[in-house]
Amino acid sequence: MGDSAYSFSLTTFSRTGKLLQIEYALNAVSNGRTSLGIRARNGVVIVTDKKVQSTLIDTTATSKIESITPEAGMVFSGVGPDYRVLVKRARKKSQAYYRMYRDKQPVLQLVKDVAGVMQEFTQSGGVRPFGVSLLVAGYDDEGPSLYQVDPSGAYFGWKATAIGKNYVNGKAFLEKRFNEEMELEDAVHTALLTLREGFEGEMTCDNIEVAVVDDTRVFRSLTAAEIQDYLDEAK
């Protein structure tokens, strides 16, 4: 009996020790639009491709980058509706933390909560894994941080990383460009250069999103005008 016999069961390991539904979820992530993040010395930047299938779609009505707390936010690659569920749950857990401790939730605690939700959906009957990987960026008492959360519920801290369709080339490009002493401004330029490497067509302020968090501890998405300024500087 091969692994294919276990491909429809989420809660049963195959003979080779794999949960195939999680691997299929990772395939959905790999087919998603590219997203990447860089942790600089004084902040974090996350960038994503938000190209749409039709010119008739109003791109201002959709957003791939969402803030969760005032000092942290996240972006996804994969299945959009699954992401909305995770954003809602993450915000509820952050609010519950604030009501209990009257303090903002640390970024790592936020990551652990989201990863816990994703892990629950890998060992329960009647559900499927979330078809997204997340990049979580934030700035708290520990300084700037960047984490990746996968459909299995595993999470990793990164200095710089990429997820989605072109993640292999993106990581290779970041390995060459990343510098430990990089400032946030340089990180934004590097992130845009990395995204452009595998971008299909022309990259404009309308088909990408950029968000930053610096030592002011305010997570914010850049406006279209700010993004265009960075793109003009890169030409």
PDB file of N, CA and C in Angstrom, residues 45-147:
ATOM      1  N   VAL A  45      10.331  44.861   7.602  1.00  0.00           N
ATOM      2  CA  VAL A  45       9.501  45.158   6.442  1.00  0.00           C
ATOM      3  C   VAL A  45       8.946  43.857   5.884  1.00  0.00           C
ATOM      4  N   ILE A  46       7.683  43.855   5.484  1.00  0.00           N
ATOM      5  CA  ILE A  46       7.098  42.732   4.755  1.00  0.00           C
ATOM      6  C   ILE A  46       6.493  43.267   3.461  1.00  0.00           C
ATOM      7  N   VAL A  47       6.669  42.500   2.401  1.00  0.00           N
ATOM      8  CA  VAL A  47       6.234  42.894   1.058  1.00  0.00           C
ATOM      9  C   VAL A  47       5.514  41.713   0.425  1.00  0.00           C
ATOM     10  N   THR A  48       4.494  41.990  -0.383  1.00  0.00           N
ATOM     11  CA  THR A  48       3.785  40.900  -1.045  1.00  0.00           C
ATOM     12  C   THR A  48       3.279  41.315  -2.419  1.00  0.00           C
ATOM     13  N   ASP A  49       3.192  40.341  -3.284  1.00  0.00           N
ATOM     14  CA  ASP A  49       2.591  40.486  -4.609  1.00  0.00           C
ATOM     15  C   ASP A  49       1.078  40.341  -4.461  1.00  0.00           C
ATOM     16  N   LYS A  50       0.321  41.348  -4.879  1.00  0.00           N
ATOM     17  CA  LYS A  50      -1.145  41.255  -4.791  1.00  0.00           C
ATOM     18  C   LYS A  50      -1.798  41.423  -6.160  1.00  0.00           C
ATOM     19  N   LYS A  51      -1.106  40.908  -7.187  1.00  0.00           N
ATOM     20  CA  LYS A  51      -1.650  40.990  -8.540  1.00  0.00           C
ATOM     21  C   LYS A  51      -2.997  40.274  -8.609  1.00  0.00           C
ATOM     22  N   VAL A  52      -3.960  40.879  -9.289  1.00  0.00           N
ATOM     23  CA  VAL A  52      -5.298  40.297  -9.423  1.00  0.00           C
ATOM     24  C   VAL A  52      -5.491  39.779 -10.837  1.00  0.00           C
ATOM     25  N   GLN A  53      -6.533  38.956 -11.019  1.00  0.00           N
ATOM     26  CA  GLN A  53      -6.735  38.272 -12.292  1.00  0.00           C
ATOM     27  C   GLN A  53      -7.419  39.129 -13.340  1.00  0.00           C
ATOM     28  N   SER A  54      -8.036  40.211 -12.935  1.00  0.00           N
ATOM     29  CA  SER A  54      -8.761  41.050 -13.880  1.00  0.00           C
ATOM     30  C   SER A  54      -8.504  42.520 -13.573  1.00  0.00           C
ATOM     31  N   THR A  55      -8.394  43.327 -14.618  1.00  0.00           N
ATOM     32  CA  THR A  55      -8.217  44.775 -14.434  1.00  0.00           C
ATOM     33  C   THR A  55      -9.486  45.431 -13.902  1.00  0.00           C
ATOM     34  N   LEU A  56     -10.599  44.701 -13.926  1.00  0.00           N
ATOM     35  CA  LEU A  56     -11.864  45.255 -13.435  1.00  0.00           C
ATOM     36  C   LEU A  56     -11.983  45.173 -11.917  1.00  0.00           C
ATOM     37  N   ILE A  57     -11.109  44.402 -11.281  1.00  0.00           N
ATOM     38  CA  ILE A  57     -11.156  44.267  -9.819  1.00  0.00           C
ATOM     39  C   ILE A  57     -10.603  45.522  -9.166  1.00  0.00           C
ATOM     40  N   ASP A  58     -11.306  46.007  -8.143  1.00  0.00           N
ATOM     41  CA  ASP A  58     -10.855  47.166  -7.377  1.00  0.00           C
ATOM     42  C   ASP A  58      -9.818  46.689  -6.354  1.00  0.00           C
ATOM     43  N   THR A  59      -8.540  46.965  -6.620  1.00  0.00           N
ATOM     44  CA  THR A  59      -7.470  46.459  -5.750  1.00  0.00           C
ATOM     45  C   THR A  59      -7.483  47.108  -4.369  1.00  0.00           C
ATOM     46  N   THR A  60      -8.118  48.288  -4.247  1.00  0.00           N
ATOM     47  CA  THR A  60      -8.167  48.945  -2.940  1.00  0.00           C
ATOM     48  C   THR A  60      -9.130  48.243  -1.986  1.00  0.00           C
ATOM     49  N   ALA A  61      -9.970  47.356  -2.526  1.00  0.00           N
ATOM     50  CA  ALA A  61     -10.953  46.660  -1.694  1.00  0.00           C
ATOM     51  C   ALA A  61     -10.385  45.400  -1.059  1.00  0.00           C
ATOM     52  N   THR A  62      -9.187  45.002  -1.473  1.00  0.00           N
ATOM     53  CA  THR A  62      -8.576  43.798  -0.921  1.00  0.00           C
ATOM     54  C   THR A  62      -7.227  44.139  -0.300  1.00  0.00           C
ATOM     55  N   SER A  63      -6.880  43.403   0.729  1.00  0.00           N
ATOM     56  CA  SER A  63      -5.598  43.630   1.396  1.00  0.00           C
ATOM     57  C   SER A  63      -5.022  42.293   1.860  1.00  0.00           C
ATOM     58  N   LYS A  64      -3.748  42.071   1.582  1.00  0.00           N
ATOM     59  CA  LYS A  64      -3.076  40.850   2.020  1.00  0.00           C
ATOM     60  C   LYS A  64      -2.320  41.054   3.324  1.00  0.00           C
ATOM     61  N   ILE A  65      -1.988  42.286   3.643  1.00  0.00           N
ATOM     62  CA  ILE A  65      -1.284  42.594   4.889  1.00  0.00           C
ATOM     63  C   ILE A  65      -2.285  43.154   5.888  1.00  0.00           C
ATOM     64  N   GLU A  66      -2.323  42.567   7.077  1.00  0.00           N
ATOM     65  CA  GLU A  66      -3.269  42.988   8.106  1.00  0.00           C
ATOM     66  C   GLU A  66      -2.536  43.225   9.421  1.00  0.00           C
ATOM     67  N   SER A  67      -2.925  44.274  10.144  1.00  0.00           N
ATOM     68  CA  SER A  67      -2.383  44.494  11.483  1.00  0.00           C
ATOM     69  C   SER A  67      -3.190  43.658  12.482  1.00  0.00           C
ATOM     70  N   ILE A  68      -2.502  43.113  13.464  1.00  0.00           N
ATOM     71  CA  ILE A  68      -3.164  42.311  14.502  1.00  0.00           C
ATOM     72  C   ILE A  68      -3.185  43.076  15.817  1.00  0.00           C
ATOM     73  N   THR A  69      -2.042  43.617  16.198  1.00  0.00           N
ATOM     74  CA  THR A  69      -1.934  44.530  17.333  1.00  0.00           C
ATOM     75  C   THR A  69      -1.330  45.826  16.798  1.00  0.00           C
ATOM     76  N   PRO A  70      -1.310  46.888  17.600  1.00  0.00           N
ATOM     77  CA  PRO A  70      -0.706  48.136  17.093  1.00  0.00           C
ATOM     78  C   PRO A  70       0.750  47.987  16.667  1.00  0.00           C
ATOM     79  N   GLU A  71       1.450  46.993  17.202  1.00  0.00           N
ATOM     80  CA  GLU A  71       2.870  46.852  16.900  1.00  0.00           C
ATOM     81  C   GLU A  71       3.215  45.581  16.137  1.00  0.00           C
ATOM     82  N   ALA A  72       2.221  44.869  15.612  1.00  0.00           N
ATOM     83  CA  ALA A  72       2.483  43.632  14.876  1.00  0.00           C
ATOM     84  C   ALA A  72       1.428  43.410  13.807  1.00  0.00           C
ATOM     85  N   GLY A  73       1.844  42.768  12.714  1.00  0.00           N
ATOM     86  CA  GLY A  73       0.923  42.439  11.639  1.00  0.00           C
ATOM     87  C   GLY A  73       1.439  41.252  10.859  1.00  0.00           C
ATOM     88  N   MET A  74       0.675  40.804   9.881  1.00  0.00           N
ATOM     89  CA  MET A  74       1.105  39.622   9.126  1.00  0.00           C
ATOM     90  C   MET A  74       0.608  39.659   7.695  1.00  0.00           C
ATOM     91  N   VAL A  75       1.258  38.805   6.892  1.00  0.00           N
ATOM     92  CA  VAL A  75       0.925  38.651   5.489  1.00  0.00           C
ATOM     93  C   VAL A  75       0.897  37.157   5.185  1.00  0.00           C
ATOM     94  N   PHE A  76       0.251  36.762   4.089  1.00  0.00           N
ATOM     95  CA  PHE A  76       0.112  35.340   3.782  1.00  0.00           C
ATOM     96  C   PHE A  76       0.475  35.054   2.343  1.00  0.00           C
ATOM     97  N   SER A  77       0.752  33.796   2.084  1.00  0.00           N
ATOM     98  CA  SER A  77       0.758  33.234   0.740  1.00  0.00           C
ATOM     99  C   SER A  77      -0.083  31.969   0.797  1.00  0.00           C
ATOM    100  N   GLY A  78      -0.973  31.803  -0.168  1.00  0.00           N
ATOM    101  CA  GLY A  78      -1.835  30.619  -0.167  1.00  0.00           C
ATOM    102  C   GLY A  78      -3.287  30.976  -0.404  1.00  0.00           C
ATOM    103  N   VAL A  79      -4.168  30.389   0.383  1.00  0.00           N
ATOM    104  CA  VAL A  79      -5.620  30.503   0.194  1.00  0.00           C
ATOM    105  C   VAL A  79      -6.167  31.670   1.016  1.00  0.00           C
ATOM    106  N   GLY A  80      -6.644  32.705   0.327  1.00  0.00           N
ATOM    107  CA  GLY A  80      -7.089  33.927   0.987  1.00  0.00           C
ATOM    108  C   GLY A  80      -8.158  33.761   2.047  1.00  0.00           C
ATOM    109  N   PRO A  81      -9.249  33.027   1.792  1.00  0.00           N
ATOM    110  CA  PRO A  81     -10.291  32.880   2.815  1.00  0.00           C
ATOM    111  C   PRO A  81      -9.786  32.230   4.108  1.00  0.00           C
ATOM    112  N   ASP A  82      -8.834  31.311   3.997  1.00  0.00           N
ATOM    113  CA  ASP A  82      -8.253  30.712   5.203  1.00  0.00           C
ATOM    114  C   ASP A  82      -7.528  31.777   6.021  1.00  0.00           C
ATOM    115  N   TYR A  83      -6.877  32.691   5.335  1.00  0.00           N
ATOM    116  CA  TYR A  83      -6.140  33.773   6.005  1.00  0.00           C
ATOM    117  C   TYR A  83      -7.077  34.648   6.819  1.00  0.00           C
ATOM    118  N   ARG A  84      -8.248  34.957   6.273  1.00  0.00           N
ATOM    119  CA  ARG A  84      -9.194  35.816   6.989  1.00  0.00           C
ATOM    120  C   ARG A  84      -9.606  35.183   8.314  1.00  0.00           C
ATOM    121  N   VAL A  85      -9.778  33.870   8.328  1.00  0.00           N
ATOM    122  CA  VAL A  85     -10.138  33.177   9.563  1.00  0.00           C
ATOM    123  C   VAL A  85      -9.029  33.327  10.607  1.00  0.00           C
ATOM    124  N   LEU A  86      -7.783  33.179  10.168  1.00  0.00           N
ATOM    125  CA  LEU A  86      -6.657  33.278  11.091  1.00  0.00           C
ATOM    126  C   LEU A  86      -6.485  34.706  11.602  1.00  0.00           C
ATOM    127  N   VAL A  87      -6.707  35.694  10.747  1.00  0.00           N
ATOM    128  CA  VAL A  87      -6.627  37.095  11.186  1.00  0.00           C
ATOM    129  C   VAL A  87      -7.656  37.363  12.284  1.00  0.00           C
ATOM    130  N   LYS A  88      -8.870  36.887  12.068  1.00  0.00           N
ATOM    131  CA  LYS A  88      -9.932  37.097  13.055  1.00  0.00           C
ATOM    132  C   LYS A  88      -9.587  36.428  14.382  1.00  0.00           C
ATOM    133  N   ARG A  89      -9.090  35.204  14.332  1.00  0.00           N
ATOM    134  CA  ARG A  89      -8.750  34.488  15.566  1.00  0.00           C
ATOM    135  C   ARG A  89      -7.568  35.136  16.274  1.00  0.00           C
ATOM    136  N   ALA A  90      -6.580  35.586  15.501  1.00  0.00           N
ATOM    137  CA  ALA A  90      -5.409  36.226  16.099  1.00  0.00           C
ATOM    138  C   ALA A  90      -5.812  37.516  16.812  1.00  0.00           C
ATOM    139  N   ARG A  91      -6.695  38.286  16.206  1.00  0.00           N
ATOM    140  CA  ARG A  91      -7.142  39.532  16.838  1.00  0.00           C
ATOM    141  C   ARG A  91      -7.929  39.265  18.112  1.00  0.00           C
ATOM    142  N   LYS A  92      -8.749  38.234  18.099  1.00  0.00           N
ATOM    143  CA  LYS A  92      -9.511  37.890  19.300  1.00  0.00           C
ATOM    144  C   LYS A  92      -8.596  37.456  20.431  1.00  0.00           C
ATOM    145  N   LYS A  93      -7.579  36.673  20.110  1.00  0.00           N
ATOM    146  CA  LYS A  93      -6.648  36.215  21.139  1.00  0.00           C
ATOM    147  C   LYS A  93      -5.819  37.380  21.686  1.00  0.00           C
ATOM    148  N   SER A  94      -5.459  38.321  20.814  1.00  0.00           N
ATOM    149  CA  SER A  94      -4.714  39.492  21.264  1.00  0.00           C
ATOM    150  C   SER A  94      -5.560  40.360  22.191  1.00  0.00           C
ATOM    151  N   GLN A  95      -6.826  40.491  21.859  1.00  0.00           N
ATOM    152  CA  GLN A  95      -7.725  41.259  22.724  1.00  0.00           C
ATOM    153  C   GLN A  95      -7.934  40.569  24.064  1.00  0.00           C
ATOM    154  N   ALA A  96      -8.029  39.251  24.045  1.00  0.00           N
ATOM    155  CA  ALA A  96      -8.171  38.501  25.294  1.00  0.00           C
ATOM    156  C   ALA A  96      -6.928  38.683  26.171  1.00  0.00           C
ATOM    157  N   TYR A  97      -5.760  38.697  25.539  1.00  0.00           N
ATOM    158  CA  TYR A  97      -4.510  38.919  26.275  1.00  0.00           C
ATOM    159  C   TYR A  97      -4.526  40.304  26.916  1.00  0.00           C
ATOM    160  N   TYR A  98      -4.961  41.312  26.148  1.00  0.00           N
ATOM    161  CA  TYR A  98      -4.987  42.677  26.676  1.00  0.00           C
ATOM    162  C   TYR A  98      -5.977  42.807  27.836  1.00  0.00           C
ATOM    163  N   ARG A  99      -7.146  42.172  27.723  1.00  0.00           N
ATOM    164  CA  ARG A  99      -8.140  42.254  28.793  1.00  0.00           C
ATOM    165  C   ARG A  99      -7.616  41.619  30.079  1.00  0.00           C
ATOM    166  N   MET A 100      -6.811  40.578  29.937  1.00  0.00           N
ATOM    167  CA  MET A 100      -6.308  39.891  31.124  1.00  0.00           C
ATOM    168  C   MET A 100      -5.122  40.619  31.762  1.00  0.00           C
ATOM    169  N   TYR A 101      -4.176  41.086  30.912  1.00  0.00           N
ATOM    170  CA  TYR A 101      -2.927  41.639  31.447  1.00  0.00           C
ATOM    171  C   TYR A 101      -2.809  43.152  31.301  1.00  0.00           C
ATOM    172  N   ARG A 102      -3.755  43.782  30.601  1.00  0.00           N
ATOM    173  CA  ARG A 102      -3.705  45.222  30.357  1.00  0.00           C
ATOM    174  C   ARG A 102      -2.366  45.635  29.747  1.00  0.00           C
ATOM    175  N   ASP A 103      -1.896  44.850  28.814  1.00  0.00           N
ATOM    176  CA  ASP A 103      -0.648  45.125  28.125  1.00  0.00           C
ATOM    177  C   ASP A 103      -0.736  44.541  26.722  1.00  0.00           C
ATOM    178  N   LYS A 104       0.074  45.087  25.822  1.00  0.00           N
ATOM    179  CA  LYS A 104       0.083  44.565  24.457  1.00  0.00           C
ATOM    180  C   LYS A 104       0.721  43.189  24.429  1.00  0.00           C
ATOM    181  N   GLN A 105       0.185  42.325  23.597  1.00  0.00           N
ATOM    182  CA  GLN A 105       0.688  40.959  23.504  1.00  0.00           C
ATOM    183  C   GLN A 105       2.063  40.931  22.835  1.00  0.00           C
ATOM    184  N   PRO A 106       3.055  40.279  23.450  1.00  0.00           N
ATOM    185  CA  PRO A 106       4.369  40.146  22.796  1.00  0.00           C
ATOM    186  C   PRO A 106       4.233  39.417  21.466  1.00  0.00           C
ATOM    187  N   VAL A 107       5.120  39.732  20.547  1.00  0.00           N
ATOM    188  CA  VAL A 107       5.024  39.173  19.192  1.00  0.00           C
ATOM    189  C   VAL A 107       5.141  37.655  19.219  1.00  0.00           C
ATOM    190  N   LEU A 108       6.088  37.123  20.000  1.00  0.00           N
ATOM    191  CA  LEU A 108       6.257  35.672  20.049  1.00  0.00           C
ATOM    192  C   LEU A 108       5.016  34.986  20.605  1.00  0.00           C
ATOM    193  N   GLN A 109       4.362  35.598  21.583  1.00  0.00           N
ATOM    194  CA  GLN A 109       3.134  35.022  22.127  1.00  0.00           C
ATOM    195  C   GLN A 109       2.031  35.009  21.083  1.00  0.00           C
ATOM    196  N   LEU A 110       1.959  36.072  20.283  1.00  0.00           N
ATOM    197  CA  LEU A 110       0.995  36.127  19.179  1.00  0.00           C
ATOM    198  C   LEU A 110       1.259  35.002  18.190  1.00  0.00           C
ATOM    199  N   VAL A 111       2.529  34.812  17.846  1.00  0.00           N
ATOM    200  CA  VAL A 111       2.901  33.750  16.905  1.00  0.00           C
ATOM    201  C   VAL A 111       2.519  32.379  17.462  1.00  0.00           C
ATOM    202  N   LYS A 112       2.791  32.153  18.735  1.00  0.00           N
ATOM    203  CA  LYS A 112       2.452  30.863  19.346  1.00  0.00           C
ATOM    204  C   LYS A 112       0.944  30.614  19.336  1.00  0.00           C
ATOM    205  N   ASP A 113       0.153  31.655  19.567  1.00  0.00           N
ATOM    206  CA  ASP A 113      -1.304  31.498  19.542  1.00  0.00           C
ATOM    207  C   ASP A 113      -1.799  31.128  18.148  1.00  0.00           C
ATOM    208  N   VAL A 114      -1.296  31.827  17.129  1.00  0.00           N
ATOM    209  CA  VAL A 114      -1.711  31.531  15.757  1.00  0.00           C
ATOM    210  C   VAL A 114      -1.252  30.132  15.345  1.00  0.00           C
ATOM    211  N   ALA A 115      -0.004  29.789  15.705  1.00  0.00           N
ATOM    212  CA  ALA A 115       0.517  28.459  15.384  1.00  0.00           C
ATOM    213  C   ALA A 115      -0.298  27.374  16.084  1.00  0.00           C
ATOM    214  N   GLY A 116      -0.759  27.656  17.303  1.00  0.00           N
ATOM    215  CA  GLY A 116      -1.584  26.690  18.027  1.00  0.00           C
ATOM    216  C   GLY A 116      -2.903  26.422  17.328  1.00  0.00           C
ATOM    217  N   VAL A 117      -3.513  27.480  16.785  1.00  0.00           N
ATOM    218  CA  VAL A 117      -4.766  27.310  16.031  1.00  0.00           C
ATOM    219  C   VAL A 117      -4.516  26.461  14.790  1.00  0.00           C
ATOM    220  N   MET A 118      -3.442  26.743  14.076  1.00  0.00           N
ATOM    221  CA  MET A 118      -3.139  25.997  12.859  1.00  0.00           C
ATOM    222  C   MET A 118      -2.821  24.539  13.176  1.00  0.00           C
ATOM    223  N   GLN A 119      -2.140  24.298  14.291  1.00  0.00           N
ATOM    224  CA  GLN A 119      -1.804  22.916  14.655  1.00  0.00           C
ATOM    225  C   GLN A 119      -3.052  22.118  15.015  1.00  0.00           C
ATOM    226  N   GLU A 120      -4.027  22.753  15.670  1.00  0.00           N
ATOM    227  CA  GLU A 120      -5.269  22.059  16.025  1.00  0.00           C
ATOM    228  C   GLU A 120      -5.970  21.494  14.796  1.00  0.00           C
ATOM    229  N   PHE A 121      -5.818  22.181  13.668  1.00  0.00           N
ATOM    230  CA  PHE A 121      -6.478  21.753  12.437  1.00  0.00           C
ATOM    231  C   PHE A 121      -5.679  20.682  11.691  1.00  0.00           C
ATOM    232  N   THR A 122      -4.650  20.148  12.329  1.00  0.00           N
ATOM    233  CA  THR A 122      -3.909  19.030  11.729  1.00  0.00           C
ATOM    234  C   THR A 122      -4.182  17.715  12.443  1.00  0.00           C
ATOM    235  N   GLN A 123      -4.962  17.720  13.519  1.00  0.00           N
ATOM    236  CA  GLN A 123      -5.183  16.474  14.270  1.00  0.00           C
ATOM    237  C   GLN A 123      -6.636  16.303  14.695  1.00  0.00           C
ATOM    238  N   SER A 124      -7.534  16.977  13.979  1.00  0.00           N
ATOM    239  CA  SER A 124      -8.954  16.869  14.288  1.00  0.00           C
ATOM    240  C   SER A 124      -9.716  16.310  13.097  1.00  0.00           C
ATOM    241  N   GLY A 125     -10.715  15.496  13.372  1.00  0.00           N
ATOM    242  CA  GLY A 125     -11.545  14.958  12.305  1.00  0.00           C
ATOM    243  C   GLY A 125     -12.515  16.003  11.787  1.00  0.00           C
ATOM    244  N   GLY A 126     -12.851  15.903  10.511  1.00  0.00           N
ATOM    245  CA  GLY A 126     -13.846  16.796   9.926  1.00  0.00           C
ATOM    246  C   GLY A 126     -13.334  18.169   9.548  1.00  0.00           C
ATOM    247  N   VAL A 127     -12.034  18.388   9.660  1.00  0.00           N
ATOM    248  CA  VAL A 127     -11.452  19.679   9.249  1.00  0.00           C
ATOM    249  C   VAL A 127     -10.281  19.395   8.319  1.00  0.00           C
ATOM    250  N   ARG A 128      -9.698  20.448   7.791  1.00  0.00           N
ATOM    251  CA  ARG A 128      -8.498  20.310   6.967  1.00  0.00           C
ATOM    252  C   ARG A 128      -7.490  21.351   7.418  1.00  0.00           C
ATOM    253  N   PRO A 129      -6.220  21.174   7.087  1.00  0.00           N
ATOM    254  CA  PRO A 129      -5.225  22.193   7.458  1.00  0.00           C
ATOM    255  C   PRO A 129      -5.501  23.511   6.743  1.00  0.00           C
ATOM    256  N   PHE A 130      -5.044  24.593   7.340  1.00  0.00           N
ATOM    257  CA  PHE A 130      -5.126  25.894   6.679  1.00  0.00           C
ATOM    258  C   PHE A 130      -4.157  25.917   5.500  1.00  0.00           C
ATOM    259  N   GLY A 131      -4.629  26.390   4.365  1.00  0.00           N
ATOM    260  CA  GLY A 131      -3.799  26.398   3.154  1.00  0.00           C
ATOM    261  C   GLY A 131      -2.989  27.674   3.021  1.00  0.00           C
ATOM    262  N   VAL A 132      -2.384  28.123   4.116  1.00  0.00           N
ATOM    263  CA  VAL A 132      -1.587  29.347   4.088  1.00  0.00           C
ATOM    264  C   VAL A 132      -0.327  29.184   4.935  1.00  0.00           C
ATOM    265  N   SER A 133       0.712  29.902   4.542  1.00  0.00           N
ATOM    266  CA  SER A 133       1.839  30.179   5.429  1.00  0.00           C
ATOM    267  C   SER A 133       1.810  31.667   5.723  1.00  0.00           C
ATOM    268  N   LEU A 134       2.253  32.039   6.917  1.00  0.00           N
ATOM    269  CA  LEU A 134       2.197  33.432   7.363  1.00  0.00           C
ATOM    270  C   LEU A 134       3.592  33.960   7.635  1.00  0.00           C
ATOM    271  N   LEU A 135       3.777  35.241   7.386  1.00  0.00           N
ATOM    272  CA  LEU A 135       4.935  35.975   7.891  1.00  0.00           C
ATOM    273  C   LEU A 135       4.403  36.989   8.888  1.00  0.00           C
ATOM    274  N   VAL A 136       4.880  36.920  10.120  1.00  0.00           N
ATOM    275  CA  VAL A 136       4.443  37.816  11.192  1.00  0.00           C
ATOM    276  C   VAL A 136       5.588  38.754  11.538  1.00  0.00           C
ATOM    277  N   ALA A 137       5.335  40.052  11.457  1.00  0.00           N
ATOM    278  CA  ALA A 137       6.354  41.058  11.744  1.00  0.00           C
ATOM    279  C   ALA A 137       5.893  41.912  12.914  1.00  0.00           C
ATOM    280  N   GLY A 138       6.829  42.249  13.804  1.00  0.00           N
ATOM    281  CA  GLY A 138       6.465  43.078  14.950  1.00  0.00           C
ATOM    282  C   GLY A 138       7.673  43.668  15.640  1.00  0.00           C
ATOM    283  N   TYR A 139       7.394  44.546  16.608  1.00  0.00           N
ATOM    284  CA  TYR A 139       8.449  45.194  17.378  1.00  0.00           C
ATOM    285  C   TYR A 139       7.947  45.327  18.810  1.00  0.00           C
ATOM    286  N   ASP A 140       8.609  44.658  19.742  1.00  0.00           N
ATOM    287  CA  ASP A 140       8.208  44.731  21.146  1.00  0.00           C
ATOM    288  C   ASP A 140       9.443  44.949  22.017  1.00  0.00           C
ATOM    289  N   ASP A 141       9.359  44.611  23.305  1.00  0.00           N
ATOM    290  CA  ASP A 141      10.487  44.823  24.218  1.00  0.00           C
ATOM    291  C   ASP A 141      11.726  44.032  23.823  1.00  0.00           C
ATOM    292  N   GLU A 142      11.547  42.976  23.052  1.00  0.00           N
ATOM    293  CA  GLU A 142      12.677  42.168  22.587  1.00  0.00           C
ATOM    294  C   GLU A 142      13.303  42.724  21.308  1.00  0.00           C
ATOM    295  N   GLY A 143      12.723  43.807  20.772  1.00  0.00           N
ATOM    296  CA  GLY A 143      13.226  44.384  19.534  1.00  0.00           C
ATOM    297  C   GLY A 143      12.425  43.923  18.326  1.00  0.00           C
ATOM    298  N   PRO A 144      12.931  44.166  17.123  1.00  0.00           N
ATOM    299  CA  PRO A 144      12.216  43.739  15.909  1.00  0.00           C
ATOM    300  C   PRO A 144      12.267  42.228  15.738  1.00  0.00           C
ATOM    301  N   SER A 145      11.200  41.656  15.197  1.00  0.00           N
ATOM    302  CA  SER A 145      11.169  40.203  14.990  1.00  0.00           C
ATOM    303  C   SER A 145      10.345  39.857  13.773  1.00  0.00           C
ATOM    304  N   LEU A 146      10.732  38.752  13.139  1.00  0.00           N
ATOM    305  CA  LEU A 146      10.054  38.241  11.951  1.00  0.00           C
ATOM    306  C   LEU A 146       9.907  36.736  12.101  1.00  0.00           C
ATOM    307  N   TYR A 147       8.685  36.241  11.979  1.00  0.00           N
ATOM    308  CA  TYR A 147       8.410  34.809  12.128  1.00  0.00           C
ATOM    309  C   TYR A 147       7.632  34.288  10.930  1.00  0.00           C
TER     310      TYR A 147
END
